[in-house]
mmCIF file of C-alpha atoms and ligand atoms in Angstrom:
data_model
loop_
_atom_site.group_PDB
_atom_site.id
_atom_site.type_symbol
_atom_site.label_atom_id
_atom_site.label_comp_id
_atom_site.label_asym_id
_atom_site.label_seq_id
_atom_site.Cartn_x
_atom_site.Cartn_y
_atom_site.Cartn_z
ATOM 1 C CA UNK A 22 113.120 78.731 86.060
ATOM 2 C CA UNK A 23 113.742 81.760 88.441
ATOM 3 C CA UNK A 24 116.504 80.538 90.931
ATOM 4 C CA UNK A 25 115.343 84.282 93.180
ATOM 5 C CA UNK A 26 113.039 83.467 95.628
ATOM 6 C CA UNK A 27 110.053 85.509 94.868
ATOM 7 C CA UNK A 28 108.630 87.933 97.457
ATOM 8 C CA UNK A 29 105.312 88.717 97.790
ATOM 9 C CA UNK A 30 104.382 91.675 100.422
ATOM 10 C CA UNK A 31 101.158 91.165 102.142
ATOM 11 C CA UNK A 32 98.076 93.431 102.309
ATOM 12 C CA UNK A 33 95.251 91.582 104.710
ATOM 13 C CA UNK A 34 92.186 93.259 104.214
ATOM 14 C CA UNK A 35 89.837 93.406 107.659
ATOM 15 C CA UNK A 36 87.090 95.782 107.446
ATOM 16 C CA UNK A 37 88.559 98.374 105.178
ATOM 17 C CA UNK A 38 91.922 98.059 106.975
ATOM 18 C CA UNK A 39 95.335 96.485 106.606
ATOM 19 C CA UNK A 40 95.562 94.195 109.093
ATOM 20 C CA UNK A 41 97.989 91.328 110.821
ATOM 21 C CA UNK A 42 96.807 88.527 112.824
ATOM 22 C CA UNK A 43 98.008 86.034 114.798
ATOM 23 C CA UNK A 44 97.644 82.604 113.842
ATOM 24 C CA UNK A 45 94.967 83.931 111.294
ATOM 25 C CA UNK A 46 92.666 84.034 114.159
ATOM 26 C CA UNK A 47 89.230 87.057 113.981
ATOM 27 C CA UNK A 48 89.820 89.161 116.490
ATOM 28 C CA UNK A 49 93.907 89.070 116.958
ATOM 29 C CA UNK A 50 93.948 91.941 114.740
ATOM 30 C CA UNK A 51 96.529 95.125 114.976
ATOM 31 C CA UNK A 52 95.268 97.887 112.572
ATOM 32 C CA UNK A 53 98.051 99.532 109.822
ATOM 33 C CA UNK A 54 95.718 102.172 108.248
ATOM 34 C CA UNK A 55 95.160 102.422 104.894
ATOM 35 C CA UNK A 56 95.235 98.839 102.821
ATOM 36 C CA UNK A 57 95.960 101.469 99.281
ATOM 37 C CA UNK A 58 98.773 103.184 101.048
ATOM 38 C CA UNK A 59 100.871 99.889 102.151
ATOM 39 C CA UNK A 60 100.065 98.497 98.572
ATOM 40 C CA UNK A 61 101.289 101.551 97.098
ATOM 41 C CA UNK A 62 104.659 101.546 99.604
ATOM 42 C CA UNK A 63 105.340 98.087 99.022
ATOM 43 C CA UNK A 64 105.246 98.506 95.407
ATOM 44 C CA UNK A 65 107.620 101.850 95.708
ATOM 45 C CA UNK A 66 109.870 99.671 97.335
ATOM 46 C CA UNK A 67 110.797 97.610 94.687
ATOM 47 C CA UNK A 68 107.847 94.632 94.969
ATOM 48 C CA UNK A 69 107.413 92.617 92.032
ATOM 49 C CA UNK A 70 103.930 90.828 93.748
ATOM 50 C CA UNK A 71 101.549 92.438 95.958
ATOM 51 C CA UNK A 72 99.692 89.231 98.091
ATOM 52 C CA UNK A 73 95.896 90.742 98.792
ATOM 53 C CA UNK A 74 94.286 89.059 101.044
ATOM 54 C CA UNK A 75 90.215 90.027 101.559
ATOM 55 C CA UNK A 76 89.926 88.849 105.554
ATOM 56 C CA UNK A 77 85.983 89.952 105.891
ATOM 57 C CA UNK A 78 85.173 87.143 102.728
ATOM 58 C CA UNK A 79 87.463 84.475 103.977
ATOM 59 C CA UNK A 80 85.680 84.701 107.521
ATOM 60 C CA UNK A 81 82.572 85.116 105.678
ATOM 61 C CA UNK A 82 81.709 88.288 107.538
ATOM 62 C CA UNK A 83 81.150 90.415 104.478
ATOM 63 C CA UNK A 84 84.200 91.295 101.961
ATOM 64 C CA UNK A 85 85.601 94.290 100.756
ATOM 65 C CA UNK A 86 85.227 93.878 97.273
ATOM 66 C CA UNK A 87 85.494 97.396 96.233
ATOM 67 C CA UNK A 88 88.297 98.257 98.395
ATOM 68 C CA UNK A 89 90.179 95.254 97.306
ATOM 69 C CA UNK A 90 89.527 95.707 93.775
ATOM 70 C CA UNK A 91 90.615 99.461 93.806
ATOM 71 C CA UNK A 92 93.840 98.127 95.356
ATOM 72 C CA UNK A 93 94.461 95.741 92.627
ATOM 73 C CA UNK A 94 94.178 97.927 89.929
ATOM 74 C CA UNK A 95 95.783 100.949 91.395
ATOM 75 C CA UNK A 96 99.020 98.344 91.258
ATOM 76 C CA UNK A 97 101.519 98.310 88.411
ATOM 77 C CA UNK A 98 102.698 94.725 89.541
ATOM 78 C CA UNK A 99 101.727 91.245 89.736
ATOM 79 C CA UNK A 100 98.739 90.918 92.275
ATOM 80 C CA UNK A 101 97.724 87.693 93.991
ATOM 81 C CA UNK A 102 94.448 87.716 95.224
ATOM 82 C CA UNK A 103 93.114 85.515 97.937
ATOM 83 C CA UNK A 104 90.191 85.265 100.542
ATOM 84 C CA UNK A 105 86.596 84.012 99.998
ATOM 85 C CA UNK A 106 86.661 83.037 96.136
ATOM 86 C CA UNK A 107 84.573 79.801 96.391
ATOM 87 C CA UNK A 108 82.380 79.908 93.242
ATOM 88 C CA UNK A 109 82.467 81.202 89.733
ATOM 89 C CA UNK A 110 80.606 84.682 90.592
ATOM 90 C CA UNK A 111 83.612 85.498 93.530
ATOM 91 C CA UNK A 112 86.371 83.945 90.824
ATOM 92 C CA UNK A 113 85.026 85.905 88.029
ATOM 93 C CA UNK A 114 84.811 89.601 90.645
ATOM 94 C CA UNK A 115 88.323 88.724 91.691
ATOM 95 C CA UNK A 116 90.126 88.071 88.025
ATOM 96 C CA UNK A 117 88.422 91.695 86.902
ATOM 97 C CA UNK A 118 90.180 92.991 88.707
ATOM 98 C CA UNK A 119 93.378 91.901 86.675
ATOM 99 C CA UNK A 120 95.273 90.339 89.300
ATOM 100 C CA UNK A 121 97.756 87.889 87.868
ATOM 101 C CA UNK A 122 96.342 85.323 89.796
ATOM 102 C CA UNK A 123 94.264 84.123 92.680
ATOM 103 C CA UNK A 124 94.523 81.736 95.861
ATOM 104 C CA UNK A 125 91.704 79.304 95.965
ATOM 105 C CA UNK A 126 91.587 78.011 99.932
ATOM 106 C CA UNK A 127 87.933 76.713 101.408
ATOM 107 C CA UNK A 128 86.450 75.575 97.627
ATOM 108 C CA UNK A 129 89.687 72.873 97.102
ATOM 109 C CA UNK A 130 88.683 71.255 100.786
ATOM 110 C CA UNK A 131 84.827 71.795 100.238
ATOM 111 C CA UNK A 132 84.135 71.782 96.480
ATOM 112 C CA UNK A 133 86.883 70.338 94.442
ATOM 113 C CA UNK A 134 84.845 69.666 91.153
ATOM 114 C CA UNK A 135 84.178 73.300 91.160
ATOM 115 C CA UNK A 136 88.308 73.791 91.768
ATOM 116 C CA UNK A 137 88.989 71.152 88.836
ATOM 117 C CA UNK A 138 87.269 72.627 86.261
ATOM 118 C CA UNK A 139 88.573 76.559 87.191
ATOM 119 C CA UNK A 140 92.247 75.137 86.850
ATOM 120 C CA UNK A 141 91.378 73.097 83.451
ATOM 121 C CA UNK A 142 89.740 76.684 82.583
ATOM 122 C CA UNK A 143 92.277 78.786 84.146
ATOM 123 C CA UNK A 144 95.547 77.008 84.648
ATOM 124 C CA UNK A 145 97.983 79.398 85.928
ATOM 125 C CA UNK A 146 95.934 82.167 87.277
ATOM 126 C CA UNK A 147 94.892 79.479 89.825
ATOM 127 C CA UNK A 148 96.627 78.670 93.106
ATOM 128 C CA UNK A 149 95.510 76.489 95.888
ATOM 129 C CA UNK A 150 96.403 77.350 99.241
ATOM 130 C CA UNK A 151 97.235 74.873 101.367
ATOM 131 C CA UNK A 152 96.987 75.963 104.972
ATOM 132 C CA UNK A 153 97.735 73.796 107.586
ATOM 133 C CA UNK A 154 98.229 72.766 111.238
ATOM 134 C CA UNK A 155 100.189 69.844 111.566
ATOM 135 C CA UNK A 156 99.259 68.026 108.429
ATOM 136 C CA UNK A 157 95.627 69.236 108.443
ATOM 137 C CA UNK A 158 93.889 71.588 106.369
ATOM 138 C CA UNK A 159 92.164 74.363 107.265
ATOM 139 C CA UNK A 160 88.948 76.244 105.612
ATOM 140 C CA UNK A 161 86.710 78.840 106.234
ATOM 141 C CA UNK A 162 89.002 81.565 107.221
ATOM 142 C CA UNK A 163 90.980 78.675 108.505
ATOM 143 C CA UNK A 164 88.725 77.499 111.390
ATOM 144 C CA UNK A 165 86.861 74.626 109.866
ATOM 145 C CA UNK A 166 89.248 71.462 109.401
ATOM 146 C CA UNK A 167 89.188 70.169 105.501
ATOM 147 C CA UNK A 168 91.670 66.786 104.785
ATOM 148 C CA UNK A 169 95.028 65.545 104.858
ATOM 149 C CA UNK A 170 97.550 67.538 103.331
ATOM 150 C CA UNK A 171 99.085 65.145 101.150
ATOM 151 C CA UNK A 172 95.726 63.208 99.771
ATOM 152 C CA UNK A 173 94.278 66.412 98.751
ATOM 153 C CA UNK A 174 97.965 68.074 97.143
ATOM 154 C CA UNK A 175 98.067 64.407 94.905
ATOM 155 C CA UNK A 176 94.623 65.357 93.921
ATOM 156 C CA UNK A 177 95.310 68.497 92.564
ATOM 157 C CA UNK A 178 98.372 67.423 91.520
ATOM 158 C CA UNK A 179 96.519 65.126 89.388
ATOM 159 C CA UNK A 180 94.172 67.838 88.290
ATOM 160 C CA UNK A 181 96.705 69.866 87.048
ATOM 161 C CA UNK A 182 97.351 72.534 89.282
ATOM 162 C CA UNK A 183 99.594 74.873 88.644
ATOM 163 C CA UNK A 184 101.053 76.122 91.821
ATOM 164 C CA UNK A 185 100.439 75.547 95.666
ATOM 165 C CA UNK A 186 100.633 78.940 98.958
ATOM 166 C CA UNK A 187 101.508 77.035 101.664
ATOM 167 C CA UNK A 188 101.035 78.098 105.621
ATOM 168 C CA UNK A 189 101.802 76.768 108.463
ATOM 169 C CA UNK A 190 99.182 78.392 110.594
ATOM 170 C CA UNK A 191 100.709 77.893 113.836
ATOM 171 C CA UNK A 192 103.668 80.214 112.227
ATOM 172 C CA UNK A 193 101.585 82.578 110.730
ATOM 173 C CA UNK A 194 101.177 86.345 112.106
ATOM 174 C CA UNK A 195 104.031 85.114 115.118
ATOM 175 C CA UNK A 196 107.364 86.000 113.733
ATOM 176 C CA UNK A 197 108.874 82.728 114.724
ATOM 177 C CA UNK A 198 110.039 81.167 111.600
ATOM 178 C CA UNK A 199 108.765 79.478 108.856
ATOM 179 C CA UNK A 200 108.414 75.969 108.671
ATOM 180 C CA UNK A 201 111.003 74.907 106.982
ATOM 181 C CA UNK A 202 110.202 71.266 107.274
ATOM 182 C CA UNK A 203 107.111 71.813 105.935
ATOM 183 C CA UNK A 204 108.124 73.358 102.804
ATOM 184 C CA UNK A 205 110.470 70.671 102.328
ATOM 185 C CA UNK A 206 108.113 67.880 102.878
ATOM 186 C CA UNK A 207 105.517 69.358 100.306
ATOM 187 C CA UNK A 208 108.212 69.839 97.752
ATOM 188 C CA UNK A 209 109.543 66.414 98.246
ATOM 189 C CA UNK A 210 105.814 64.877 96.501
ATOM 190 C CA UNK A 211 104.575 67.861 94.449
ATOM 191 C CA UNK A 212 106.662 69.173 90.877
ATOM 192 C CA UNK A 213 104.494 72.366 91.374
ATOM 193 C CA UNK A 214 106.327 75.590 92.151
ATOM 194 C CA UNK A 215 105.461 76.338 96.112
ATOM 195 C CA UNK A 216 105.077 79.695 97.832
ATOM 196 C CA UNK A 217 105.959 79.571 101.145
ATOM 197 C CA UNK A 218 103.910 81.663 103.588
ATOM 198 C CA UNK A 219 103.761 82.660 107.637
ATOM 199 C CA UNK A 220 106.261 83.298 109.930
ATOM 200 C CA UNK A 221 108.833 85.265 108.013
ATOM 201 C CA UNK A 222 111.013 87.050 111.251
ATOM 202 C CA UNK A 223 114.047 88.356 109.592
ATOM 203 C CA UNK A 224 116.477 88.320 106.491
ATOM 204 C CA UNK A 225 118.013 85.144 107.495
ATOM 205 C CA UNK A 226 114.371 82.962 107.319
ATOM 206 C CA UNK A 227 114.189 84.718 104.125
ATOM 207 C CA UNK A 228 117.618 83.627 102.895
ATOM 208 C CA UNK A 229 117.198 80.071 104.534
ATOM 209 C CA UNK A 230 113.457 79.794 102.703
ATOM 210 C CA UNK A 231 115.939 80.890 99.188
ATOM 211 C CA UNK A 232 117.795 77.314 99.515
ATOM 212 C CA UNK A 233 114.968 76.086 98.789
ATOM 213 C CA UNK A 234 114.433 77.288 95.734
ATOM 214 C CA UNK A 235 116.185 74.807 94.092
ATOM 215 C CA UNK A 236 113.785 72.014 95.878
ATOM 216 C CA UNK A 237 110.670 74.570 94.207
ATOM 217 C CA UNK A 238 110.062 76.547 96.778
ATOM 218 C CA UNK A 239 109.544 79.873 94.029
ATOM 219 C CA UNK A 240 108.676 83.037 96.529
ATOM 220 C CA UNK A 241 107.707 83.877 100.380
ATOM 221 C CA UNK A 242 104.885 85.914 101.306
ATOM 222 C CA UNK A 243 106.100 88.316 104.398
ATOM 223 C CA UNK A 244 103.372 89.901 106.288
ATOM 224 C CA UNK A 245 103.900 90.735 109.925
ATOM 225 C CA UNK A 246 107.687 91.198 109.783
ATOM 226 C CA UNK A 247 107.589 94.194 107.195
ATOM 227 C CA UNK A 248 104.725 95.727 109.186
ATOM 228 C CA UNK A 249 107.036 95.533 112.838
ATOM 229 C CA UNK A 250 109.580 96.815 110.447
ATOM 230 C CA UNK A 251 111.844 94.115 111.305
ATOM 231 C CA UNK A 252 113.554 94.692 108.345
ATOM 232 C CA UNK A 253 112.702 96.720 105.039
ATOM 233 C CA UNK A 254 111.851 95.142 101.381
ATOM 234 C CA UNK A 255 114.699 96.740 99.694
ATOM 235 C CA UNK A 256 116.822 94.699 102.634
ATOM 236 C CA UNK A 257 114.323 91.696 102.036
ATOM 237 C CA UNK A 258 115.038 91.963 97.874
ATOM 238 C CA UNK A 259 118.518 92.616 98.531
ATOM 239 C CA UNK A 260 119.012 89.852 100.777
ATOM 240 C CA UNK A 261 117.557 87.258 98.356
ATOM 241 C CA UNK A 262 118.827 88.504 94.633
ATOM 242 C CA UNK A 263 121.365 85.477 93.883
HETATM 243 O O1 LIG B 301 94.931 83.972 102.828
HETATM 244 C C1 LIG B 301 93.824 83.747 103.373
HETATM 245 O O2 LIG B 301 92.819 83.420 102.703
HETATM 246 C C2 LIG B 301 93.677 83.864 104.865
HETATM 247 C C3 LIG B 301 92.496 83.437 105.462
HETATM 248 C C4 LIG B 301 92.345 83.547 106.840
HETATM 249 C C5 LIG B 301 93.353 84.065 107.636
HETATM 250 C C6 LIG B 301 94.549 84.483 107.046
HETATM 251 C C7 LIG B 301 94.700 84.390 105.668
HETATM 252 N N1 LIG B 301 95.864 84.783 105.058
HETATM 253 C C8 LIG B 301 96.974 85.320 105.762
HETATM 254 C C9 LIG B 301 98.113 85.535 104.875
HETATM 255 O O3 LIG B 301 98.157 85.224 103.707
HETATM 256 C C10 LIG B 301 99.289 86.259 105.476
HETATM 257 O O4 LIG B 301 99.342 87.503 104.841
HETATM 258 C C11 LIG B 301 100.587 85.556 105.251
HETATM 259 O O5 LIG B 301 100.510 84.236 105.672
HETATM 260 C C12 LIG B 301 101.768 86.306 105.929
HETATM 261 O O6 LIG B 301 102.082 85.790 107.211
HETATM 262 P P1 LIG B 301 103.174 86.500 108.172
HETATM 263 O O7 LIG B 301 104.397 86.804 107.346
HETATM 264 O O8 LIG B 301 103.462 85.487 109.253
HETATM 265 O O9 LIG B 301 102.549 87.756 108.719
#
């Protein structure tokens, strides 16, 4: 096992743009141009994972299919794909792509036979994200609730999957921190390697998230922080590399 926290630069795709929000909430959005062109400058920056996020299909106010999927194939590393896959015609568009693997939110709170058999069919190019305020999920772009937390993370623990994205959506998009706690409590019931995701501010959340490792805590997705250029990804990579 890996004992350097992953990073995984975001791209969050809003109609046709790279976007940040705050709190994950339509119509918080500040506009960095083209999604292709941060891809392509994360990746030149020494990114080993690219975290693509399609915005418009997670809302369920259109998607951006084409864009996204020219994104994912223009990259030479690993892609993680996430936003609006919910049945097997969106899972099947989103793994032709040949992203490494994809983020399965809404479908694990709202159809979770569907989400057993893709992870019996698909083990580790499935994640589930588990995004959360307080210990409630969220679906639907995050607006609907969906469950507890821990009943539905024993379910799919039970069902095999392979890896859990967790936010703390009160953190995401702000640049105050992650939730440490959080990431703690989730590892403390799950064997399953955990990426931790919202909030990242600076080098020192990154290096405190990398003591977790050991717990299972395997990468950090860092959005908003890289975009306010609070610090670069070569000082993000250097920063974590044990
Ligand atoms: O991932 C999703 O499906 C999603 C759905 C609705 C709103 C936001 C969504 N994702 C946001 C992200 O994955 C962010 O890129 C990530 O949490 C980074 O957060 P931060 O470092 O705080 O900018």
């Amino acid at each position: 096992m890996s004992r350097t926290l992953e990073l995984l630069p975001a791209v969050d795709v809003r109609d046709g743009q790279a976007v940040r929000l705050v709190h994950g909430e339509s119509g918080t959005e500040t506009s960095y141009g083209s999604p292709l062109e941060a891809a392509l400058a994360w990746q030149r920056s020494g990114a080993e994972w690219l975290h693509l996020v399609d915005l418009d299909a997670a809302f369920g106010t259109g998607d951006n299919r084409a864009l996204i999927a020219e994104v994912a194939r223009a990259m030479d590393i690993k892609v993680e794909l996430s936003g609006g896959i919910r049945d097997d015609e969106t899972l099947a568009a989103a793994l032709a792509t040949g992203c490494t693997r994809v983020n399965l939110g809404t479908a694990a709170l709202e159809t979770p036979e569907w989400v057993a058999k893709v992870i019996a069919e698909h083990g580790d190019q499935i994640a589930v994200g588990l995004d959360v305020r307080g210990t409630t999920l969220r679906g639907r772009g995050w607006t609907r609730d969906g469950g507890d937390l821990y009943e539905t993370l024993a379910r799919l623990d039970s069902e095999g999957c392979a890896r859990y994205v967790v936010t703390d959506i009160a953190k995401d998009g702000t640049l105050q921190g992650p939730n440490l706690e959080l990431l703690r409590n989730v590892c403390a019931v799950t064997d399953r390697p955990v990426v931790a995701s919202g909030g990242v501010s600076s080098l020192d959340d990154l290096r405190a998230i990398s003591e977790l490792v050991p717990l299972g805590v395997e990468g950090s997705i860092v959005g908003k922080a890289l975009y306010a250029k609070a610090f670069t990804l070569e000082e993000a990579l250097a920063a974590v590399a044990s």
